[in-house]
mmCIF file of C-alpha atoms in Angstrom:
data_model
loop_
_atom_site.group_PDB
_atom_site.id
_atom_site.type_symbol
_atom_site.label_atom_id
_atom_site.label_comp_id
_atom_site.label_asym_id
_atom_site.label_seq_id
_atom_site.Cartn_x
_atom_site.Cartn_y
_atom_site.Cartn_z
ATOM 1 C CA UNK R 1 92.917 130.656 141.845
ATOM 2 C CA UNK R 2 91.832 127.139 143.090
ATOM 3 C CA UNK R 3 88.463 127.763 141.249
ATOM 4 C CA UNK R 4 90.130 128.982 138.066
ATOM 5 C CA UNK R 5 92.201 125.679 137.927
ATOM 6 C CA UNK R 6 88.995 123.577 138.719
ATOM 7 C CA UNK R 7 87.191 125.297 135.960
ATOM 8 C CA UNK R 8 89.968 124.806 133.455
ATOM 9 C CA UNK R 9 89.736 121.133 133.964
ATOM 10 C CA UNK R 10 86.305 121.201 131.973
ATOM 11 C CA UNK R 11 88.134 122.440 128.901
ATOM 12 C CA UNK R 12 90.115 119.744 127.070
ATOM 13 C CA UNK R 13 91.283 118.964 123.674
ATOM 14 C CA UNK R 14 89.808 116.139 121.652
ATOM 15 C CA UNK R 15 91.795 113.129 122.047
ATOM 16 C CA UNK R 16 93.762 111.315 119.147
ATOM 17 C CA UNK R 17 92.308 108.002 119.404
ATOM 18 C CA UNK R 18 91.172 105.704 116.566
ATOM 19 C CA UNK R 19 89.757 102.199 117.197
ATOM 20 C CA UNK R 20 90.832 100.777 113.708
ATOM 21 C CA UNK R 21 93.987 100.469 111.695
ATOM 22 C CA UNK R 22 93.463 101.949 108.177
ATOM 23 C CA UNK R 23 94.857 100.275 105.026
ATOM 24 C CA UNK R 24 97.138 103.281 104.732
ATOM 25 C CA UNK R 25 98.892 102.520 108.080
ATOM 26 C CA UNK R 26 102.440 101.338 107.821
ATOM 27 C CA UNK R 27 101.650 98.103 109.572
ATOM 28 C CA UNK R 28 99.031 97.237 106.758
ATOM 29 C CA UNK R 29 100.665 98.904 103.820
ATOM 30 C CA UNK R 30 104.242 97.390 104.475
ATOM 31 C CA UNK R 31 105.452 93.947 105.308
ATOM 32 C CA UNK R 32 107.450 94.959 108.327
ATOM 33 C CA UNK R 33 109.289 92.427 110.500
ATOM 34 C CA UNK R 34 107.544 91.756 113.917
ATOM 35 C CA UNK R 35 110.268 93.361 115.761
ATOM 36 C CA UNK R 36 110.246 96.517 113.691
ATOM 37 C CA UNK R 37 106.405 96.770 114.005
ATOM 38 C CA UNK R 38 106.657 96.396 117.839
ATOM 39 C CA UNK R 39 109.326 99.145 118.097
ATOM 40 C CA UNK R 40 107.214 101.643 116.025
ATOM 41 C CA UNK R 41 104.191 100.921 118.071
ATOM 42 C CA UNK R 42 105.869 101.313 121.361
ATOM 43 C CA UNK R 43 108.174 104.033 120.565
ATOM 44 C CA UNK R 44 106.689 106.121 117.776
ATOM 45 C CA UNK R 45 102.979 105.614 117.380
ATOM 46 C CA UNK R 46 101.911 107.799 120.450
ATOM 47 C CA UNK R 47 102.968 110.997 118.582
ATOM 48 C CA UNK R 48 103.199 109.791 114.968
ATOM 49 C CA UNK R 49 99.832 107.925 114.214
ATOM 50 C CA UNK R 50 96.154 108.414 114.663
ATOM 51 C CA UNK R 51 96.027 106.550 117.886
ATOM 52 C CA UNK R 52 97.790 107.908 120.977
ATOM 53 C CA UNK R 53 98.121 105.965 124.258
ATOM 54 C CA UNK R 54 97.845 108.730 126.549
ATOM 55 C CA UNK R 55 99.717 108.801 130.028
ATOM 56 C CA UNK R 56 97.706 109.500 133.329
ATOM 57 C CA UNK R 57 98.932 112.975 133.470
ATOM 58 C CA UNK R 58 97.063 113.751 130.073
ATOM 59 C CA UNK R 59 94.007 114.332 132.126
ATOM 60 C CA UNK R 60 95.240 117.545 133.729
ATOM 61 C CA UNK R 61 94.980 120.918 132.175
ATOM 62 C CA UNK R 62 97.257 122.468 130.904
ATOM 63 C CA UNK R 63 99.330 119.267 130.310
ATOM 64 C CA UNK R 64 96.692 118.125 127.874
ATOM 65 C CA UNK R 65 96.882 120.996 125.684
ATOM 66 C CA UNK R 66 100.894 120.691 125.639
ATOM 67 C CA UNK R 67 100.449 116.953 124.658
ATOM 68 C CA UNK R 68 97.667 117.763 122.047
ATOM 69 C CA UNK R 69 99.982 120.298 120.334
ATOM 70 C CA UNK R 70 102.896 117.810 120.622
ATOM 71 C CA UNK R 71 100.963 114.920 118.768
ATOM 72 C CA UNK R 72 99.433 117.206 116.094
ATOM 73 C CA UNK R 73 103.127 118.546 115.378
ATOM 74 C CA UNK R 74 104.377 115.078 115.370
ATOM 75 C CA UNK R 75 101.579 113.798 113.002
ATOM 76 C CA UNK R 76 102.328 116.777 110.793
ATOM 77 C CA UNK R 77 105.818 115.760 110.239
ATOM 78 C CA UNK R 78 105.182 112.031 109.939
ATOM 79 C CA UNK R 79 101.953 110.073 110.393
ATOM 80 C CA UNK R 80 102.241 106.226 110.303
ATOM 81 C CA UNK R 81 98.592 105.975 110.075
ATOM 82 C CA UNK R 82 98.770 107.685 106.550
ATOM 83 C CA UNK R 83 101.897 105.934 105.471
ATOM 84 C CA UNK R 84 100.591 104.853 102.108
ATOM 85 C CA UNK R 85 99.169 108.281 101.139
ATOM 86 C CA UNK R 86 102.495 109.930 102.185
ATOM 87 C CA UNK R 87 104.406 108.244 99.397
ATOM 88 C CA UNK R 88 101.695 108.799 96.877
ATOM 89 C CA UNK R 89 101.791 112.628 97.620
ATOM 90 C CA UNK R 90 105.649 112.742 97.677
ATOM 91 C CA UNK R 91 105.833 110.959 94.221
ATOM 92 C CA UNK R 92 103.126 113.287 92.660
ATOM 93 C CA UNK R 93 105.278 116.312 94.253
ATOM 94 C CA UNK R 94 108.531 115.027 92.641
ATOM 95 C CA UNK R 95 106.656 114.534 89.213
ATOM 96 C CA UNK R 96 105.126 118.081 89.230
ATOM 97 C CA UNK R 97 107.597 120.076 90.714
#
């Protein structure tokens, strides 16, 4: 059993980490007050952007797979890193639907 747990530690999902903020990111696309930007980054960006700040326990399998799924699901619903594209898609959907 211990050997299985050790072997599983070598299988990890890829991390959601980006080094740059794109022009589509809400922080660049919108003129937000500093406090709102801070709240978004500290409270929402880990699950709703292309850059997650992972907690220490994300290094442990199977927790890392749970977190990976959670982040992907959060980004599927709302991704602040793709904010500008989101509104374009929404407008096109409204026009052509």
